[in-house]
Amino acid sequence: MGSYILRRLGYMAVTLLIVTILGYIIIELPPGSYVESEVERLRAQGGNLTQGQIDALYRRYGLDKPEYVRFWLWISAFVRGDFGQAFAYNLPVSQIIFDRLGLTLAFSLSSLVFSWVVAIAAGVYSATHRYTLPDYVIAVLQFIGLAVPNFLLALVLMVFAQNVFHMQVAGLFSSQYVDAPWSIAKVLDLLNHLWIPIIVIGASNTAWLSRVMRANLLDVLNMQYVQTARAKGLTENVVVWKHAFRNAIHPLIMVLGSSLPGIISGETIVAIVLNLPTTGPIYFNALIQKDMYLAGAFLVFLAIALLIGNLGADILLAWVDPRIRYE
Amino acid sequence: MSDKPGPKAPEQDIVLRVNDLHTYFYTDLGISRALNGVSFDIPVGKVMGVVGESGCGKSVTALSIMRLLPKSSKIIKGDITYFRRPQHNGSAGASDQIKQKSENGQQGFWIDENAGKVQEIRLNDLDPMGPEMRHIRGAELAMIFQEPMTSLNPVYTIGDQISETIMLHQRVNKAEGLRRAIDILEKVGMSNPKLIVGNYPHQLSGGMRQRAMIAMGLSCHPAVLFADEPTTALDVTTEAQILDLMRDLQAQFGTTIVFITHNLGVVAQMCDSVSVMYLGRIIEQTSVDEIFYNPKHPYTSALLNSIPHIGSRSKERLQPIRGVVPDPYSKIVGCPFHPRCNAFMPGKCDKAMPAQTVISPGHNVRCFLYSDEVEE
Ligand SMILES: Nc1ncnc2c1ncn2[C@@H]1O[C@H](COP(=O)(O)OP(=O)(O)OP(=O)(O)O)[C@@H](O)[C@H]1O
Ligand SMILES: [Mg+2]
């Protein structure tokens, strides 16, 4: 197991390098640069820039060198903890992203936990109560969850919360708490704002996972070893949760790692709609504005999060299924 | 039904009595009449074979008794009576629990005054997943299945799976459960059982897995072990070893075994008596010697003619039974075998169902060749 994890860590480093290079190329790919759009903007405002001024701008942002040199300078500084400058904000990248990155991770993890808990409960229930009324109700909810886009769900819930509960749901805090010192009331207010984004971000994932859970569990419940477990005289709960569930959870764990990007990109759209101070909206703007170092830093951190998620999923899988452990 | 079922042995010698059992499946295609009145007695300490073509209801019979039928099926008629002997009534720990139960005024048969006597338990009246049935299942009635490759849970060790049964019914801790699991694995001829308990099913061969299943089945010394084609999926050598093992264990523990198979050769090797099934009914029932030397029902004879005999003249050709087994969805008037029968008597066999009649002590058959008695 130890050597397995070490080997995986080696692969992760290689993958990370490749992802970084590819990501960098993709960010560079669209024509133009931050300076060009900056020049455009200044010209539109009536300013007239000389070639010398433009060159100076390029130098100032480090965009005068060839791409591979820029990549090397960026990545070597990155490893040393210097993530470069965010053009549009005129601030170091690290200052902009770190507090937001924490919030993004918190959101993603809580919606992951939310979708897993709900998906497992709904999936197991509908598999063990197949063709009953609750099973059909769950199926309808699942299809709604899959079919309704995140941002729409966010809008609907916002309107609903505002009109029915008279809550102000955009942002993280109600206006009176934004600058207030931390207190119990402020925490409660935060929780009040959290549930909508967590549900919205997790909705389609939950719906999909619970469909998968139901289908897998139905398959596993037909297995001979489930019959063996019943033949031992075990209670139905032990049969389902100990003998069937552990075999059915398998495909869910396999998709655990790969469901992270979906959650993170879903989070972006939802954060824009709900005006949340997470990384999503900033990453989105950085890409539009070709704010390279900012976008690049996000990319690397998201890739790291993803790789860690995948490693976690693989370790979990090996723990759940001995056949993988002994390969 | 008073006059017929089974070779009537005194109740003292019977461990399980099945009377007029009907089990139907309710499927999208309609009602599948899997069992249409199965009756037999299982004598204590003997091996009873159940033979018949695929789909005749052998597995459904065992599953009905174990109360392990899927939700789509139902026992619609008939009785399954288990005659519990004191030595099989669980463990000391478990019977405390039961005593409590009877104080709560539930199920009369748990009452302790019955200790020392044979208790009659009607299994078909119990809730399949309720505490009484779960207490019996695995401890007093055990079952091993046809597919050793899929009968064990892939994510738990052999030791975990065997000790689970032991811990459940004998109320011992994990360490003691594992110790007993190692014991029983040794008894089923597993070399190095201390190592095997730590292994996962995928690390064992089919034969070893079936040994592990047998160990699991016998781990609580059940009154009856249902073995549903336990060797069908194995190669011939392994099959012979497993059959040897089961015979040895049967002699050693005196466990009553219901041996389900479609292989008459295995019946000859393993069983004391045999029930021949056709389309959800037992059509002939007698001792192993009688079945081979004095078969009565045309279906039994046909079945015997369809297998090769050692020492038979090479000119003699094997006779497959003509026609196919009718599907259990359609209802056949008369004897269900008449469309394929060589002794078919028009106007008789296609009009009514022959009753199960005793033609000599310990030999009964359902055929108008031997009796005109009709099943109502
Ligand atoms: N899950 C099920 N759903 C519907 N019908 C079933 C089901 N299981 C069994 N049956 C019906 O019950 C009949 C008897 O099946 P059973 O499994 O007892 O046959 P068998 O004698 O054990 O055959 P085999 O030798 O192939 O194991 C079958 O013809 C089938 O139609
Ligand atoms: Mg079968």
XYZ file of C-alpha atoms and ligand atoms in Angstrom:
735
model
C 0.000 0.000 0.000
C 2.815 2.405 0.879
C 4.671 1.805 -2.381
C 1.396 2.098 -4.235
C 0.833 5.561 -2.794
C 4.431 6.607 -3.479
C 4.121 5.503 -7.098
C 0.870 7.396 -7.368
C 2.525 10.544 -5.980
C 5.200 10.232 -8.689
C 2.546 9.997 -11.396
C 0.807 12.965 -9.850
C 3.890 15.163 -10.197
C 4.213 14.229 -13.868
C 0.508 14.766 -14.504
C 0.659 18.126 -12.784
C 3.530 19.258 -15.015
C 1.680 18.195 -18.152
C -1.546 19.835 -16.994
C 0.343 23.045 -16.263
C 1.984 23.149 -19.691
C -1.250 22.330 -21.484
C -3.152 24.822 -19.379
C -0.612 27.501 -20.105
C -0.811 26.834 -23.835
C -4.581 26.949 -23.750
C -4.616 30.218 -21.841
C -2.188 31.666 -24.393
C -4.103 30.247 -27.319
C -6.713 32.945 -27.987
C -5.231 35.813 -30.004
C -4.180 38.958 -28.185
C -2.837 39.559 -24.725
C -3.689 41.557 -21.679
C -1.597 44.471 -23.011
C -3.418 44.484 -26.324
C -6.778 44.733 -24.668
C -5.387 47.347 -22.308
C -4.154 49.372 -25.299
C -7.534 48.948 -26.942
C -9.192 50.237 -23.831
C -6.903 53.265 -23.548
C -7.381 54.057 -27.254
C -11.109 53.821 -26.867
C -10.901 56.324 -24.064
C -9.242 58.674 -26.534
C -5.653 58.232 -25.430
C -3.068 57.911 -28.156
C -0.194 55.612 -27.357
C 3.122 55.606 -29.088
C 4.861 52.381 -30.034
C 7.391 53.145 -27.298
C 4.665 53.331 -24.672
C 3.198 50.094 -25.879
C 6.581 48.368 -25.749
C 7.029 49.683 -22.239
C 3.706 48.160 -21.265
C 4.795 44.815 -22.708
C 8.027 44.982 -20.749
C 6.263 45.963 -17.598
C 4.032 42.914 -17.747
C 6.896 40.688 -18.878
C 5.131 39.934 -22.150
C 8.015 40.910 -24.421
C 9.832 37.602 -24.127
C 9.040 34.429 -26.134
C 6.369 32.167 -24.676
C 8.563 29.285 -23.534
C 10.819 31.697 -21.643
C 7.793 33.232 -19.988
C 6.486 29.808 -19.068
C 9.805 28.865 -17.543
C 10.102 32.098 -15.587
C 6.549 31.724 -14.357
C 6.747 28.095 -13.362
C 10.113 28.389 -11.647
C 8.895 31.352 -9.653
C 5.713 29.434 -8.909
C 7.621 26.595 -7.319
C 9.361 29.140 -5.128
C 5.969 30.451 -4.005
C 5.928 33.584 -6.150
C 2.786 33.358 -8.236
C 3.336 36.585 -10.124
C 1.233 39.667 -10.494
C -2.457 39.913 -11.350
C -2.569 42.512 -14.111
C -6.089 43.695 -13.703
C -5.862 44.091 -9.951
C -2.289 45.268 -9.788
C -1.808 42.968 -6.826
C 0.221 39.807 -6.228
C -1.794 36.757 -7.306
C -1.364 35.161 -3.889
C -3.184 38.052 -2.250
C -6.192 37.596 -4.448
C -6.670 33.877 -4.444
C -5.894 32.427 -1.073
C -8.879 33.511 0.925
C -11.107 32.656 -1.999
C -9.501 29.291 -2.585
C -10.341 28.267 0.967
C -13.953 29.224 0.470
C -14.106 27.372 -2.824
C -12.733 24.230 -1.227
C -15.159 24.573 1.654
C -18.058 24.908 -0.777
C -16.940 22.066 -2.970
C -16.321 19.726 -0.079
C -19.587 20.525 1.654
C -21.568 20.070 -1.514
C -19.676 16.839 -2.116
C -20.571 15.606 1.354
C -24.132 16.810 0.848
C -24.517 15.017 -2.460
C -22.964 11.810 -1.163
C -25.081 11.616 1.940
C -28.293 12.402 0.079
C -27.404 10.246 -2.933
C -26.573 7.225 -0.813
C -29.675 7.551 1.308
C -31.945 8.070 -1.705
C -30.222 5.436 -3.824
C -30.276 2.736 -1.167
C -33.850 3.519 -0.226
C -35.146 3.397 -3.776
C -33.215 0.219 -4.565
C -34.569 -1.580 -1.520
C -38.087 -0.215 -2.093
C -38.250 -0.651 -5.827
C -41.525 0.212 -7.566
C -43.043 1.791 -4.467
C -44.411 5.315 -4.395
C -41.322 6.851 -2.710
C -39.139 5.205 -5.359
C -41.137 6.952 -8.096
C -41.051 10.277 -6.229
C -37.279 9.995 -5.863
C -36.983 9.180 -9.575
C -38.913 12.315 -10.523
C -36.715 14.449 -8.257
C -33.645 12.846 -9.769
C -34.694 13.697 -13.298
C -35.454 17.270 -12.268
C -32.055 17.495 -10.606
C -30.380 16.244 -13.748
C -32.378 18.334 -16.177
C -32.440 21.754 -14.507
C -29.227 23.735 -15.072
C -27.420 24.920 -11.946
C -27.794 28.622 -12.562
C -31.523 28.265 -13.098
C -31.880 26.303 -9.900
C -29.868 29.035 -8.160
C -32.208 31.706 -9.470
C -35.321 29.747 -8.577
C -34.106 29.069 -5.045
C -33.083 32.695 -4.645
C -36.496 33.957 -5.648
C -38.140 31.308 -3.508
C -36.035 32.128 -0.443
C -36.550 35.825 -0.906
C -40.292 35.718 -1.468
C -41.245 32.947 0.908
C -38.716 33.317 3.718
C -37.912 36.972 3.084
C -34.271 36.099 3.145
C -31.597 37.981 1.331
C -29.569 35.136 -0.090
C -26.996 36.586 -2.461
C -23.496 36.875 -1.060
C -22.226 35.240 2.101
C -23.725 37.533 4.699
C -26.771 39.706 5.061
C -25.870 43.389 4.717
C -25.968 44.117 8.455
C -23.375 41.407 9.169
C -20.878 42.037 6.387
C -18.637 44.252 8.468
C -19.849 43.121 11.858
C -17.464 41.237 14.179
C -17.975 37.456 14.436
C -20.853 36.425 16.657
C -23.283 33.544 16.926
C -25.776 35.538 14.924
C -23.237 36.100 12.203
C -22.424 32.383 12.011
C -26.120 31.566 11.784
C -26.455 34.160 9.085
C -23.560 32.549 7.205
C -25.175 29.106 7.462
C -28.389 30.626 6.192
C -26.553 31.772 3.115
C -24.627 28.556 2.630
C -27.407 26.056 2.112
C -28.607 27.439 -1.190
C -25.230 27.323 -2.945
C -24.485 23.901 -1.457
C -27.769 22.492 -2.709
C -27.410 24.176 -6.069
C -23.849 23.065 -6.638
C -24.625 19.543 -5.462
C -28.024 19.062 -7.091
C -27.157 17.498 -10.419
C -24.336 15.539 -8.855
C -26.691 14.202 -6.198
C -29.283 13.240 -8.762
C -26.779 11.453 -10.897
C -25.000 9.696 -8.026
C -28.242 8.445 -6.543
C -29.287 6.995 -9.914
C -25.951 5.211 -10.084
C -26.288 4.073 -6.475
C -29.747 2.648 -7.096
C -28.733 0.814 -10.261
C -25.606 -0.659 -8.675
C -27.327 -1.738 -5.539
C -30.069 -3.422 -7.556
C -27.391 -5.340 -9.431
C -25.564 -6.308 -6.285
C -28.750 -7.350 -4.480
C -29.183 -10.004 -7.170
C -25.757 -11.431 -6.488
C -25.420 -14.878 -5.029
C -23.380 -13.667 -2.057
C -26.265 -11.475 -0.933
C -28.396 -14.617 -0.866
C -25.582 -16.309 1.080
C -25.692 -13.479 3.605
C -29.453 -13.907 4.020
C -28.992 -17.666 4.321
C -26.749 -17.035 7.334
C -29.682 -15.530 9.190
C -28.465 -11.937 9.129
C -30.981 -9.112 9.383
C -31.940 -7.363 6.169
C -30.144 -4.215 7.359
C -26.865 -6.065 7.761
C -27.397 -7.803 4.427
C -27.939 -4.495 2.648
C -25.421 -2.276 4.417
C -22.621 -4.686 5.149
C -22.796 -7.123 2.266
C -24.441 -5.339 -0.628
C -23.630 -1.671 -0.069
C -19.891 -2.088 0.127
C -19.912 -3.780 -3.264
C -22.272 -1.232 -4.768
C -20.421 1.883 -3.567
C -17.463 0.951 -5.757
C -18.450 2.833 -8.952
C -19.397 5.863 -6.876
C -15.912 6.091 -5.455
C -14.450 5.681 -8.914
C -16.300 8.788 -10.061
C -15.538 10.655 -6.838
C -12.261 11.999 -8.196
C -13.689 12.935 -11.551
C -16.774 14.609 -10.101
C -14.601 17.355 -8.582
C -14.090 19.339 -11.827
C -17.827 19.294 -12.417
C -18.418 20.626 -8.943
C -15.769 23.292 -9.369
C -17.032 24.503 -12.744
C -20.616 24.291 -11.517
C -19.504 26.349 -8.565
C -18.232 29.084 -10.912
C -21.578 29.671 -12.534
C -23.462 29.446 -9.262
C -21.009 31.809 -7.567
C -21.523 34.343 -10.328
C -25.288 34.102 -10.023
C -25.288 34.166 -6.234
C -22.475 36.702 -5.970
C -20.222 34.567 -3.809
C -16.619 35.557 -3.135
C -15.152 32.247 -4.314
C -12.481 31.627 -6.909
C -14.913 30.827 -9.697
C -15.909 34.330 -10.809
C -12.336 35.606 -10.570
C -10.982 32.706 -12.574
C -13.672 33.312 -15.135
C -12.780 37.016 -15.438
C -9.075 36.278 -15.506
C -9.621 34.021 -18.503
C -11.685 36.658 -20.303
C -9.182 39.402 -19.616
C -6.194 37.177 -20.364
C -4.873 37.891 -16.908
C -2.383 35.095 -17.399
C -0.671 34.633 -14.089
C -3.888 34.814 -12.153
C -5.571 32.283 -14.432
C -2.480 30.087 -14.403
C -2.327 30.021 -10.617
C -5.972 28.999 -10.402
C -5.381 26.325 -12.950
C -2.477 24.840 -11.028
C -4.304 24.890 -7.717
C -7.445 23.351 -9.178
C -5.325 20.678 -10.839
C -3.647 19.935 -7.520
C -7.029 19.709 -5.799
C -8.242 17.371 -8.512
C -5.198 15.129 -8.312
C -5.450 14.927 -4.553
C -9.136 14.097 -4.930
C -8.302 11.323 -7.361
C -5.619 9.922 -5.121
C -8.030 9.989 -2.204
C -10.625 8.152 -4.303
C -8.108 5.498 -5.333
C -6.966 4.925 -1.776
C -10.587 4.665 -0.658
C -11.297 2.212 -3.448
C -8.340 0.051 -2.493
C -9.593 0.060 1.062
C -13.115 -0.928 0.032
C -12.145 -3.561 -2.509
C -9.376 -6.042 -1.708
C -9.133 -7.104 -5.348
C -7.606 -3.723 -6.148
C -5.304 -3.812 -3.148
C -3.773 -7.107 -4.174
C -3.200 -6.326 -7.825
C -54.384 -34.738 1.285
C -54.485 -37.022 4.300
C -53.812 -40.273 2.511
C -50.777 -39.504 0.477
C -47.640 -37.590 1.136
C -44.320 -39.170 1.309
C -43.031 -42.388 2.751
C -44.807 -42.118 6.107
C -42.167 -42.476 8.733
C -42.946 -41.940 12.389
C -42.478 -38.294 13.286
C -39.612 -39.141 15.576
C -37.479 -39.830 12.563
C -38.457 -36.841 10.521
C -36.712 -33.494 10.598
C -38.664 -31.681 7.916
C -42.078 -32.312 6.392
C -43.238 -30.502 3.303
C -46.890 -30.926 2.439
C -48.623 -29.827 -0.759
C -46.317 -26.864 -1.276
C -47.324 -24.403 -3.994
C -44.949 -21.561 -4.846
C -45.773 -19.162 -7.640
C -43.757 -16.382 -9.260
C -45.543 -13.260 -10.362
C -43.661 -11.893 -13.359
C -44.297 -9.562 -16.282
C -44.953 -12.628 -18.405
C -47.667 -13.872 -16.085
C -47.768 -16.339 -13.239
C -45.051 -18.946 -13.227
C -46.240 -21.972 -11.284
C -42.877 -23.135 -10.037
C -44.174 -25.568 -7.412
C -47.541 -27.281 -7.752
C -47.923 -29.438 -4.681
C -44.601 -30.738 -3.484
C -44.781 -33.162 -0.577
C -42.007 -35.062 1.101
C -40.593 -36.028 4.479
C -36.919 -35.701 5.214
C -35.728 -38.412 7.587
C -33.168 -37.480 10.222
C -29.525 -38.071 9.461
C -30.059 -39.192 5.897
C -29.135 -37.746 2.550
C -32.104 -37.078 0.333
C -31.464 -36.422 -3.329
C -33.680 -34.166 -5.425
C -33.289 -34.663 -9.153
C -34.974 -33.354 -12.246
C -34.366 -31.368 -15.379
C -33.462 -27.717 -15.274
C -36.412 -25.549 -14.258
C -38.399 -28.287 -12.527
C -38.320 -26.423 -9.212
C -35.480 -27.971 -7.244
C -33.973 -24.667 -6.155
C -37.358 -23.084 -5.530
C -38.211 -25.973 -3.204
C -35.091 -25.361 -1.127
C -35.557 -21.586 -1.168
C -39.195 -21.966 -0.104
C -38.155 -24.005 2.904
C -35.347 -21.586 3.780
C -37.836 -18.736 3.291
C -35.363 -17.099 0.934
C -37.708 -16.648 -2.005
C -37.489 -13.367 -3.912
C -40.195 -10.761 -3.389
C -41.793 -11.620 -6.724
C -42.820 -15.039 -5.448
C -45.161 -16.372 -2.857
C -45.941 -19.613 -1.101
C -49.620 -19.725 -1.895
C -50.478 -23.031 -0.333
C -49.041 -25.853 1.697
C -47.130 -26.435 4.899
C -43.490 -26.661 5.797
C -42.977 -28.191 9.219
C -39.623 -28.287 10.908
C -39.239 -30.749 13.768
C -36.709 -29.118 16.019
C -34.612 -31.308 18.222
C -33.109 -29.852 21.387
C -29.528 -30.324 20.256
C -30.183 -28.081 17.277
C -31.920 -25.304 19.119
C -29.252 -22.658 18.722
C -26.751 -21.956 21.485
C -27.166 -21.336 25.187
C -26.791 -17.614 24.645
C -29.350 -17.504 21.916
C -31.953 -19.436 23.871
C -31.880 -16.790 26.620
C -33.069 -14.359 24.047
C -35.766 -16.772 23.051
C -36.953 -17.324 26.590
C -37.437 -13.605 26.883
C -39.466 -13.724 23.757
C -41.887 -16.282 25.098
C -42.343 -14.187 28.233
C -43.482 -11.414 25.983
C -46.224 -13.791 24.959
C -45.061 -14.327 21.399
C -44.714 -17.556 19.451
C -45.673 -20.445 21.685
C -43.113 -22.808 20.321
C -40.231 -20.977 21.972
C -41.482 -22.010 25.388
C -38.809 -23.677 27.404
C -40.932 -26.537 28.766
C -40.545 -27.968 25.319
C -36.861 -28.496 25.991
C -36.013 -32.127 25.537
C -38.980 -32.663 23.258
C -39.258 -32.328 19.537
C -40.884 -29.012 18.683
C -43.005 -28.586 15.595
C -42.393 -25.299 13.827
C -44.444 -24.294 10.838
C -41.894 -22.365 8.830
C -44.453 -21.049 6.371
C -46.169 -19.151 9.194
C -43.015 -17.264 10.141
C -42.045 -13.857 8.815
C -39.221 -14.620 6.341
C -37.032 -11.815 7.713
C -38.341 -11.962 11.279
C -36.261 -13.005 14.297
C -37.571 -16.599 14.524
C -36.754 -17.420 10.919
C -33.392 -15.664 11.133
C -32.603 -17.654 14.225
C -33.309 -20.889 12.358
C -31.647 -19.876 9.123
C -27.914 -20.427 9.105
C -27.990 -22.200 12.458
C -30.563 -24.967 12.063
C -31.245 -24.930 8.338
C -28.243 -24.023 6.214
C -27.794 -23.814 2.493
C -24.919 -23.836 0.052
C -25.294 -22.708 -3.497
C -24.381 -23.810 -6.951
C -21.899 -21.076 -7.840
C -18.864 -21.136 -5.572
C -17.301 -18.306 -7.559
C -20.059 -15.860 -6.641
C -21.371 -17.265 -3.369
C -18.762 -15.534 -1.259
C -18.639 -11.799 -0.784
C -15.563 -10.490 -2.637
C -14.795 -7.729 -0.156
C -14.545 -9.740 3.065
C -12.041 -12.378 4.079
C -13.020 -16.031 4.330
C -12.448 -15.816 8.077
C -14.742 -12.802 8.387
C -17.491 -14.515 6.449
C -17.404 -17.807 8.302
C -16.980 -16.249 11.734
C -19.883 -13.911 10.993
C -22.288 -16.866 11.065
C -20.675 -18.318 14.151
C -20.688 -15.007 16.029
C -24.296 -14.422 15.059
C -25.705 -17.752 16.215
C -23.310 -18.892 18.899
C -22.817 -15.502 20.462
C -19.069 -15.584 20.736
C -16.584 -12.776 20.223
C -14.561 -12.204 17.112
C -11.463 -14.046 18.317
C -13.455 -17.126 19.304
C -15.436 -16.922 16.070
C -12.224 -16.939 14.069
C -10.839 -19.817 16.097
C -13.949 -21.870 15.364
C -13.782 -20.840 11.704
C -10.230 -22.190 11.529
C -11.456 -25.401 13.187
C -14.224 -25.957 10.702
C -11.987 -25.077 7.742
C -9.626 -27.754 8.937
C -12.512 -30.216 9.071
C -13.447 -29.510 5.451
C -9.935 -30.440 4.453
C -8.550 -27.005 3.798
C -4.791 -27.098 4.102
C -3.353 -24.248 6.128
C -6.650 -22.858 7.439
C -4.832 -20.241 9.544
C -3.668 -18.621 6.331
C -6.953 -19.136 4.498
C -9.016 -17.186 7.048
C -7.050 -14.081 6.069
C -7.618 -14.640 2.355
C -10.195 -13.048 0.120
C -12.391 -15.207 -2.117
C -10.573 -14.173 -5.292
C -7.411 -15.702 -3.882
C -8.987 -19.177 -3.739
C -9.804 -21.710 -6.426
C -13.386 -22.793 -7.120
C -12.927 -26.011 -5.171
C -11.489 -24.163 -2.180
C -14.323 -21.669 -2.257
C -16.853 -24.474 -2.253
C -15.042 -26.014 0.720
C -15.278 -22.642 2.437
C -19.012 -22.530 1.654
C -19.461 -26.030 3.072
C -17.518 -24.949 6.155
C -19.805 -21.943 6.493
C -22.901 -24.115 6.067
C -21.760 -26.605 8.694
C -20.260 -24.056 11.074
C -23.274 -24.037 13.390
C -23.998 -27.768 13.065
C -27.347 -27.373 11.327
C -30.131 -29.934 11.449
C -30.493 -29.828 7.675
C -28.049 -28.700 5.025
C -29.463 -27.886 1.613
C -26.790 -28.353 -1.017
C -28.041 -26.885 -4.283
C -25.913 -28.437 -7.020
C -22.762 -27.749 -5.013
C -20.469 -29.376 -7.555
C -22.043 -28.442 -10.884
C -19.642 -25.577 -11.504
C -16.531 -27.595 -10.645
C -14.286 -29.790 -12.773
C -14.640 -33.558 -12.444
C -11.669 -34.116 -10.141
C -12.658 -31.329 -7.794
C -16.250 -32.535 -7.911
C -15.174 -36.000 -6.783
C -13.161 -34.507 -3.917
C -16.033 -32.328 -2.756
C -18.484 -35.239 -2.910
C -16.083 -37.391 -0.898
C -15.744 -34.619 1.624
C -19.491 -34.168 1.961
C -19.991 -37.887 2.501
C -17.293 -37.949 5.149
C -18.690 -34.925 6.938
C -22.182 -36.356 6.782
C -20.954 -39.537 8.436
C -19.016 -37.525 11.016
C -21.680 -34.958 11.978
C -24.791 -36.947 11.086
C -26.176 -33.866 9.367
C -29.275 -34.381 7.302
C -28.519 -33.291 3.760
C -30.868 -32.411 0.947
C -28.751 -32.865 -2.107
C -30.063 -31.104 -5.181
C -28.611 -32.201 -8.471
C -29.514 -33.054 -12.022
C -26.876 -35.753 -12.073
C -28.124 -39.258 -11.285
C -24.546 -40.464 -10.954
C -24.091 -38.075 -8.047
C -27.339 -39.364 -6.533
C -26.052 -42.928 -6.688
C -22.887 -41.831 -4.922
C -24.327 -39.532 -2.296
C -27.902 -40.259 -1.392
C -29.989 -42.650 0.664
C -33.299 -41.713 -0.903
C -34.305 -39.674 -3.885
C -37.199 -37.511 -5.048
C -37.666 -37.069 -8.764
C -39.234 -33.753 -9.722
C -41.052 -32.768 -12.850
C -42.615 -29.338 -13.401
C -42.995 -28.416 -9.782
C -44.158 -31.813 -8.530
C -42.483 -34.855 -7.101
C -43.431 -37.702 -9.400
C -41.503 -40.514 -7.781
C -39.901 -40.960 -4.428
C -38.003 -43.930 -3.102
C -34.653 -45.309 -1.992
C -31.607 -45.007 -4.192
C -31.541 -48.742 -4.885
C -35.158 -48.767 -5.992
C -34.679 -45.798 -8.291
C -31.885 -47.486 -10.189
C -33.147 -51.082 -10.194
C -36.882 -50.641 -10.044
C -37.903 -47.249 -11.462
C -41.656 -46.926 -11.853
C -42.518 -43.585 -13.384
C -41.935 -43.355 -17.159
C -40.134 -40.066 -16.562
C -37.715 -41.682 -14.113
C -37.009 -44.455 -16.597
C -36.506 -41.936 -19.357
C -34.145 -39.957 -17.140
C -32.151 -43.119 -16.401
C -31.982 -44.006 -20.088
C -30.622 -40.606 -20.917
C -27.448 -41.082 -18.903
C -24.545 -43.364 -19.830
C -24.065 -46.431 -17.629
C -20.678 -47.760 -16.861
C -20.455 -51.286 -18.278
C -23.439 -50.907 -20.559
C -23.137 -52.491 -23.970
C -21.754 -49.974 -26.424
C -24.496 -50.763 -28.947
C -27.134 -49.486 -26.560
C -27.819 -45.892 -27.498
C -28.614 -43.108 -25.103
C -32.206 -42.032 -25.278
C -32.781 -38.337 -24.824
C -36.273 -37.605 -23.502
C -38.313 -36.483 -26.459
C -39.928 -33.067 -26.441
C -39.064 -30.242 -24.118
C -40.160 -29.310 -20.632
C -43.327 -27.211 -20.966
C -42.951 -23.707 -19.631
C -44.284 -23.190 -16.119
C -46.495 -20.303 -17.247
C -49.023 -22.496 -19.021
C -51.360 -24.759 -17.121
C -51.356 -28.350 -18.327
C -54.450 -30.471 -17.862
C -53.696 -33.928 -16.609
C -50.274 -35.349 -15.879
C -47.685 -32.711 -16.842
C -45.462 -35.361 -18.392
C -48.101 -36.819 -20.727
C -47.039 -34.881 -23.871
C -43.602 -36.491 -23.664
C -44.539 -39.850 -22.158
C -44.007 -43.171 -23.936
C -46.760 -44.795 -21.906
C -49.290 -42.038 -22.543
C -52.872 -43.291 -22.187
C -55.196 -40.966 -24.103
C -58.370 -40.057 -22.282
C -56.755 -40.718 -18.950
C -53.394 -39.007 -18.593
C -54.590 -35.842 -20.331
C -57.734 -35.586 -18.209
C -56.661 -35.686 -14.582
C -53.656 -35.457 -12.350
C -52.588 -38.777 -10.836
C -52.218 -38.718 -7.070
C -49.035 -39.518 -5.204
C -49.620 -43.128 -4.180
C -47.596 -45.558 -2.170
C -46.942 -48.685 -4.222
C -44.610 -50.441 -1.809
C -43.188 -49.414 1.555
C -41.018 -46.366 1.030
C -41.829 -46.088 -2.664
C -44.451 -43.738 -4.026
C -45.206 -42.590 -7.514
C -47.626 -40.326 -9.372
C -48.741 -42.294 -12.411
C -51.938 -43.899 -13.700
C -49.972 -47.004 -14.646
C -49.933 -47.944 -10.957
C -53.095 -46.477 -9.519
C -56.242 -44.805 -10.729
C -56.231 -42.471 -7.790
C -56.761 -38.900 -8.908
C -55.596 -35.742 -7.207
C -58.590 -33.596 -6.374
N -36.646 -15.305 -9.958
C -37.572 -15.970 -10.675
N -38.491 -15.289 -11.396
C -39.433 -15.938 -12.113
N -39.525 -17.256 -12.184
C -38.636 -17.997 -11.495
C -37.603 -17.392 -10.713
N -36.867 -18.370 -10.145
C -37.423 -19.523 -10.558
N -38.468 -19.306 -11.364
C -39.323 -20.305 -11.983
O -39.353 -21.435 -11.190
C -39.105 -22.589 -11.955
C -38.224 -23.500 -11.173
O -36.961 -22.891 -11.029
P -35.783 -23.558 -10.223
O -34.723 -22.528 -10.126
O -36.291 -24.127 -8.967
O -35.316 -24.709 -11.168
P -34.207 -25.809 -10.870
O -34.915 -27.119 -10.824
O -33.429 -25.419 -9.692
O -33.359 -25.748 -12.197
P -31.769 -25.750 -12.378
O -31.365 -27.170 -12.479
O -31.590 -25.044 -13.673
O -31.175 -25.026 -11.236
C -38.458 -22.129 -13.230
O -39.037 -22.774 -14.320
C -38.748 -20.668 -13.316
O -39.702 -20.405 -14.289
Mg -31.482 -24.620 -9.417
